[in-house]
XYZ file of C-alpha atoms in Angstrom:
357
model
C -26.756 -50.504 -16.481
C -24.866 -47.639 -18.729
C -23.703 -50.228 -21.025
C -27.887 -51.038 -21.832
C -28.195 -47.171 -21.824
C -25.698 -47.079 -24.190
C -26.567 -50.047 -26.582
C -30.672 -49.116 -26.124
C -29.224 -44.876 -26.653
C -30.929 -43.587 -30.674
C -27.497 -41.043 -29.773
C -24.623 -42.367 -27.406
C -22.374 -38.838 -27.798
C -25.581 -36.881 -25.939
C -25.492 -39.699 -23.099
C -21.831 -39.058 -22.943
C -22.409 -34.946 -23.515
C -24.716 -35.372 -20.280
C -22.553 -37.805 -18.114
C -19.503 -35.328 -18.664
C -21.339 -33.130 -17.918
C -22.609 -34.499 -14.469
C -19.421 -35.776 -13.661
C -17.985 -31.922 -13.816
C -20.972 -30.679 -11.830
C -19.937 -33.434 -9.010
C -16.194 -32.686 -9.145
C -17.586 -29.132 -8.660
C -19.876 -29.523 -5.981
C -17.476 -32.110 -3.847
C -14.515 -29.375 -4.421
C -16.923 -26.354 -3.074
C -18.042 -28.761 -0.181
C -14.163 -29.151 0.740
C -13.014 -25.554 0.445
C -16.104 -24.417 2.687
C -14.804 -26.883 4.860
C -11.096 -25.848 5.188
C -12.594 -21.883 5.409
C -14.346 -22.862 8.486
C -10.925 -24.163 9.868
C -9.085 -20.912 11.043
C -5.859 -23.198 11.135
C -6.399 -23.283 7.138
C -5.016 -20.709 4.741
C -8.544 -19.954 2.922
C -10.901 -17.853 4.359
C -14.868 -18.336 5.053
C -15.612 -15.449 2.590
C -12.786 -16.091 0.047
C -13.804 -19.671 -1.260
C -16.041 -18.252 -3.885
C -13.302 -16.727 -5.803
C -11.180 -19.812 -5.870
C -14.675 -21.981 -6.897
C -15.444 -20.152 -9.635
C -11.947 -20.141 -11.666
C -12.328 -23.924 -11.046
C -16.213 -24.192 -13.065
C -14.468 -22.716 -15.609
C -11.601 -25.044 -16.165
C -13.772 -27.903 -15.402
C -16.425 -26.586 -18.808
C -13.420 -25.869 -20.932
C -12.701 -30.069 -20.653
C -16.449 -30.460 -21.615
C -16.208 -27.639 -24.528
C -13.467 -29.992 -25.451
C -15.226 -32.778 -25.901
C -15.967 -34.768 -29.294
C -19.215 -35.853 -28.659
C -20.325 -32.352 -27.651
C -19.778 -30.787 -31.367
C -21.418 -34.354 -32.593
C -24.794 -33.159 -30.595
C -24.449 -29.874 -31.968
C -24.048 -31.016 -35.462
C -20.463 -28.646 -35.182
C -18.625 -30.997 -36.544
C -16.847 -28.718 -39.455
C -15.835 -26.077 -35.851
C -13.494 -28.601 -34.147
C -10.516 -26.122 -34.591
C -12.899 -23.521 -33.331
C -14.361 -25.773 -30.174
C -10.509 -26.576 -29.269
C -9.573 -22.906 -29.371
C -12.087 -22.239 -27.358
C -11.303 -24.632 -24.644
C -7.675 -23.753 -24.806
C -8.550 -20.275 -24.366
C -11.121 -20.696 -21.432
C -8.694 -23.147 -19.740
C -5.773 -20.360 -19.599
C -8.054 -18.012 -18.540
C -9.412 -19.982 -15.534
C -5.830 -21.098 -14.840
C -4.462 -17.214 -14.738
C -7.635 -16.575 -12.602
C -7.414 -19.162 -10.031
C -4.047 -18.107 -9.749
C -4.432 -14.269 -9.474
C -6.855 -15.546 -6.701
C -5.078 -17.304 -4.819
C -2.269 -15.000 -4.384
C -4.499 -12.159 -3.179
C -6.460 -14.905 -0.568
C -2.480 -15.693 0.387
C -1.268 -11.777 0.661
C -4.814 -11.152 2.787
C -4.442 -13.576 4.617
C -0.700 -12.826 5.737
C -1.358 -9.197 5.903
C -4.346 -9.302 7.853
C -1.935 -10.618 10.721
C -0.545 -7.484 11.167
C -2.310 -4.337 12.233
C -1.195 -0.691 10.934
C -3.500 0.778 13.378
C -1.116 -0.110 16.087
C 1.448 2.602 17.770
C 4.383 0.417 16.929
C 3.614 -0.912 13.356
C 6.965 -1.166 11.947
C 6.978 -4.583 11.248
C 3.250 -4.360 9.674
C 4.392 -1.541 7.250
C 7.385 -3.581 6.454
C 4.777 -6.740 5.201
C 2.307 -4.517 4.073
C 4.687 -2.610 1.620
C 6.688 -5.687 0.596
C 3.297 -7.545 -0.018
C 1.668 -5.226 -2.183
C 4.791 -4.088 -4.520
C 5.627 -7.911 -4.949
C 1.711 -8.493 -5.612
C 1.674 -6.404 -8.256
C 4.957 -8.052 -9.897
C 3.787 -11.291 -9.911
C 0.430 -10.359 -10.841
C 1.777 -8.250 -13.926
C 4.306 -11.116 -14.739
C 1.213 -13.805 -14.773
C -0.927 -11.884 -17.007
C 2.029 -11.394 -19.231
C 2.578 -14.831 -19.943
C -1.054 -16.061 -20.119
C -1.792 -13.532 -22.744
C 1.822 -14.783 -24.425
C 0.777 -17.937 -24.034
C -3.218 -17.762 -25.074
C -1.307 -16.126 -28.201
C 1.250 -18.916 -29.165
C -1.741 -21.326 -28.955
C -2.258 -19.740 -32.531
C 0.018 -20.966 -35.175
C -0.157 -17.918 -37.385
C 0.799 -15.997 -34.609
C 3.291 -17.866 -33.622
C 4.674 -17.794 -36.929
C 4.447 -13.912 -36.979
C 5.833 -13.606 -33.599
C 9.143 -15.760 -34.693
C 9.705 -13.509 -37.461
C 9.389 -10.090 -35.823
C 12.238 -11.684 -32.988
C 14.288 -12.833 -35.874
C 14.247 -9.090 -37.376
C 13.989 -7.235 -34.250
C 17.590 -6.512 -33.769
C 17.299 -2.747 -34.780
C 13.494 -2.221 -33.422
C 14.705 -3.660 -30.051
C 17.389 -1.604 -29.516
C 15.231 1.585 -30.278
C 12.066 0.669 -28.180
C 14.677 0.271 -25.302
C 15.802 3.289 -25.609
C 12.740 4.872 -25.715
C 11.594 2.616 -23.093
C 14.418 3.147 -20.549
C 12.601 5.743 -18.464
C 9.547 3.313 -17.980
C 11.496 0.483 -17.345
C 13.784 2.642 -14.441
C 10.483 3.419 -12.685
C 9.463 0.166 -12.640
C 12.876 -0.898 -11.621
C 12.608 1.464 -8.156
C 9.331 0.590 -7.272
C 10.996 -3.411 -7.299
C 14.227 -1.090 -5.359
C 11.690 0.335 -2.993
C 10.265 -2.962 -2.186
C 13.658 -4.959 -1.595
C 15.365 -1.779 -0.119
C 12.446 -0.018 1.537
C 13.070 3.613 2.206
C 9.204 4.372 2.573
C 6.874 1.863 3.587
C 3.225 2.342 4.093
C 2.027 5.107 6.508
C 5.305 5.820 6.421
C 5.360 9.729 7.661
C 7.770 11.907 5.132
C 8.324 15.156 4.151
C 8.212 15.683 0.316
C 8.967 19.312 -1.279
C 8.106 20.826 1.679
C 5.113 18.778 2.279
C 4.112 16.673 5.273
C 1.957 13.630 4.533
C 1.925 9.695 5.331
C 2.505 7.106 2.348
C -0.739 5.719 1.259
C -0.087 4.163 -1.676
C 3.395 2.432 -3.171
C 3.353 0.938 -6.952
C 5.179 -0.390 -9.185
C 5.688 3.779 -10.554
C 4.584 5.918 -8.380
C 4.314 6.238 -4.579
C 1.049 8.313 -3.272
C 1.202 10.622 -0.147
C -1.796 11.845 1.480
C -1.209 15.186 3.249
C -2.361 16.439 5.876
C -4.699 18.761 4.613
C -6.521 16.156 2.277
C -4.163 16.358 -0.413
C -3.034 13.534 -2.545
C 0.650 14.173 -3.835
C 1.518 11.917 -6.458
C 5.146 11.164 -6.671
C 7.236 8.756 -9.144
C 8.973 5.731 -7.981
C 12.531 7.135 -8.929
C 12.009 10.333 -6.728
C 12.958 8.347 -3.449
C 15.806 6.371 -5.375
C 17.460 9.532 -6.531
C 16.545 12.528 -4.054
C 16.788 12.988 -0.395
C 13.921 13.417 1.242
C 12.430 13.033 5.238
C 11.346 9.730 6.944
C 10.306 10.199 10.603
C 9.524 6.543 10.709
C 12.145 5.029 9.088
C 13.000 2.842 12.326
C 10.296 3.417 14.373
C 7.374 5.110 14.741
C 8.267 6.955 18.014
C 9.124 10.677 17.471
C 10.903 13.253 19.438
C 8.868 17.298 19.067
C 10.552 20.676 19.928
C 8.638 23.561 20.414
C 10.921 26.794 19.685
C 10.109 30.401 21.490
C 11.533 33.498 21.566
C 11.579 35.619 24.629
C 13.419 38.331 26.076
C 16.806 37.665 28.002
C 15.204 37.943 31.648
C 13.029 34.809 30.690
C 12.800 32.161 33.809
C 14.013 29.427 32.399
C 13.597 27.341 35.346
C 9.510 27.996 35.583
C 9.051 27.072 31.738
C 10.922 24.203 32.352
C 8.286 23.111 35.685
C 5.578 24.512 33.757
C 6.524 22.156 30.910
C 6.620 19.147 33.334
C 3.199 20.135 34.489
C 1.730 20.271 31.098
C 3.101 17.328 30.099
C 2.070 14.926 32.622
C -1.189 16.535 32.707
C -1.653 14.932 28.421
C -2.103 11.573 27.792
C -0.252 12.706 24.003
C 3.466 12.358 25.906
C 5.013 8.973 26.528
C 7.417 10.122 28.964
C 10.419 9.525 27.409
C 11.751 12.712 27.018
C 11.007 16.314 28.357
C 13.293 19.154 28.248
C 13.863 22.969 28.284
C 16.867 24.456 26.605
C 18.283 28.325 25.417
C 19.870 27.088 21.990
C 20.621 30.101 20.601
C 20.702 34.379 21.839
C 20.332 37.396 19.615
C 20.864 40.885 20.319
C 17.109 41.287 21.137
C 15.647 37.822 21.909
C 17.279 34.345 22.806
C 15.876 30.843 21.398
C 14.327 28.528 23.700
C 13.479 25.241 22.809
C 11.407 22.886 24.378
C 11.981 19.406 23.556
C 9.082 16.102 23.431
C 8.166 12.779 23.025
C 4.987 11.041 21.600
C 4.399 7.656 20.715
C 4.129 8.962 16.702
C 3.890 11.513 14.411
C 0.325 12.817 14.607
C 0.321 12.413 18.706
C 3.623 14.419 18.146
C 2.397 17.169 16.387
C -0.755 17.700 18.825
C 1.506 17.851 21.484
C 3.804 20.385 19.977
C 0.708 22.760 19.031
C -0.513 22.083 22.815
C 2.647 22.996 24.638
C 3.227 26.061 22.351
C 0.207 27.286 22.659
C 0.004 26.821 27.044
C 3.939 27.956 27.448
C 3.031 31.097 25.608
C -0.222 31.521 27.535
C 1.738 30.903 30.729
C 4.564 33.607 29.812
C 1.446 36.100 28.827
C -0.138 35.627 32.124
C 2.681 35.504 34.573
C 5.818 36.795 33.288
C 4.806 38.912 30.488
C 8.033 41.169 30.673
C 10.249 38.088 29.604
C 8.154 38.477 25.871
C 9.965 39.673 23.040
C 10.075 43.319 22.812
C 12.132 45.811 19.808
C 13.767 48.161 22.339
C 14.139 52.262 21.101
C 16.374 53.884 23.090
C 15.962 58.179 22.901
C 18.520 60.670 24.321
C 17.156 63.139 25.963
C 17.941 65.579 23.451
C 15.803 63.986 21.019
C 13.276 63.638 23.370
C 12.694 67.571 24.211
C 13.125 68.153 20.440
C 10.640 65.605 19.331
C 7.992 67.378 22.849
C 8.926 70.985 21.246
């Protein structure tokens, strides 16, 4: 039956225009039907909501075959553009190859990461994937677009001619870009560092110049820390290659607090230390690991007590610090308010009838 359509056909290269043309719709269609199939699966690796962005990278490879195509230019009467129409599909082709691509490496980094909850109390492991995920997801992504834009570029001979010269005479040019590039190319070199190595990982809580924040953000130059006052501090990649600097969940996400007072010497030790017991149990912030009351250090008019913590992680930590400060030194005030720090002035009595007189 074609072959009559054919023979019977006033112009054969629009039959075959329209039967490409078909045929790419139904490879389409039948590959759509199969991914929505394999996202209803939960055992499969593509999501229910993600199959769009694999489909439509695919239409477009698919049209740059029929762009290709002879008998499309003869239909058009293009027939003088064939350099033009190839171009065209080589371009669209590279394009839909780097975007399938780009795709599917995000669906495959969601899909992993999703697996893992920060949220948790003990999320070491998920900041360990999440970090390593989204530095290396930005190196492959930067190293794919690199090469299909080298590559949409060598599909041009002049260009390619142009290119070969400048590396044949690039000796002196290269060695002077790399100097001037060697800062960039340090950054980027920590950020891969911080993603191998990981001294910070996401929600990572650190202490940076002073400031206390988690990490929020890790790239391929610079590492963003949200602090606890709504700040962003933005700080380059190097900085935590080259400087010391505080992780309180380096290991894990557990965290010891100390609360430090100063009182006078006849302090009762022994009733702070019930009274911190008490106030303890009575929080759900403390995880009962560790509780503790301790004089670490005396002066000639106070000594140092400390009172020592435990949450489950930093924030929970820091409530409970500001909580048991703020009840120990209500509980001093109220009961023993003698054992507060006082400056002592001691008069002769001397002084005293001269100061009376």
């Amino acid at each position: 039956m074609l072959d009559s359509i054919l023979k019977n056909s006033a112009n054969p290269s629009l039959l075959y225009v329209i039967i490409a043309f078909f045929l790419i719709l139904a490879v389409y269609f039948t590959l759509v039907q199969l991914l929505r199939r394999f996202g209803k699966n939960p055992d499969y690796i593509i999501p229910r909501h993600a199959f769009k962005k694999v489909t439509f990278p695919l239409f477009v490879i698919l049209f740059s075959f029929l762009v290709r195509m002879e008998s499309l230019r003869d239909v058009l009467g293009l027939h003088d553009y064939a350099y033009g129409f190839r171009k065209t599909s080589t371009l669209m082709f590279i394009f839909g190859a780097t975007w399938l691509i780009l795709n599917i490496i995000k669906i495959i980094k969601n899909r992993v990461v999703e697996k893992y909850d920060i949220h948790t109390s003990d999320n070491l492991k998920a900041r360990k994937i999440r970090t390593q995920f989204n530095i290396l997801e930005r190196i492959v992504v930067f190293v794919i677009i690199i090469l299909a834009i080298g590559i949409a570029l060598m599909s041009f001979e002049g260009i390619r001619e142009i290119g070969v010269s400048i590396f044949a005479s690039a000796g002196v040019a290269g060695i002077i870009i790399g100097f001037s590039a060697q800062k960039m190319i340090g950054t980027i070199l920590a950020g891969i560092q911080i993603a191998i190595t990981q001294p910070i990982k996401i929600d990572d809580v650190v202490i940076v110049d002073g400031e206390w924040g988690r990490i929020e953000e890790i790239t391929l130059t610079y590492v963003v820390i949200a602090i606890w006052d709504k700040r962003r501090l933005v700080v380059p990649s190097t900085f935590f290659i080259e400087n010391s600097f505080q992780n309180w969940t380096k290991t894990s996400s557990d965290i010891l607090g100390t609360v430090f007072l100063y009182t006078n010497y006849n302090v009762p030790v022994d009733a702070l230390r019930k009274e911190l017991t008490r106030i303890l149990e009575s929080s759900e912030l403390w995880d009962g690991a560790a509780n503790n009351v301790q004089i670490t250090d005396s002066k000639a008019n106070y000594v140092e007590l400390r009172a020592m913590m435990s949450a489950k992680d930093s924030s929970m930590a820091w409530d409970l610090r500001v909580l048991v400060r703020e009840k120990l030194i209500g509980f001093l005030q109220q009961n023993y308010p003698e054992s507060l720090a006082h400056t002592r002035v001691y008069l002769n009595q001397t002084e005293a009838l001269e100061n009376e007189g």
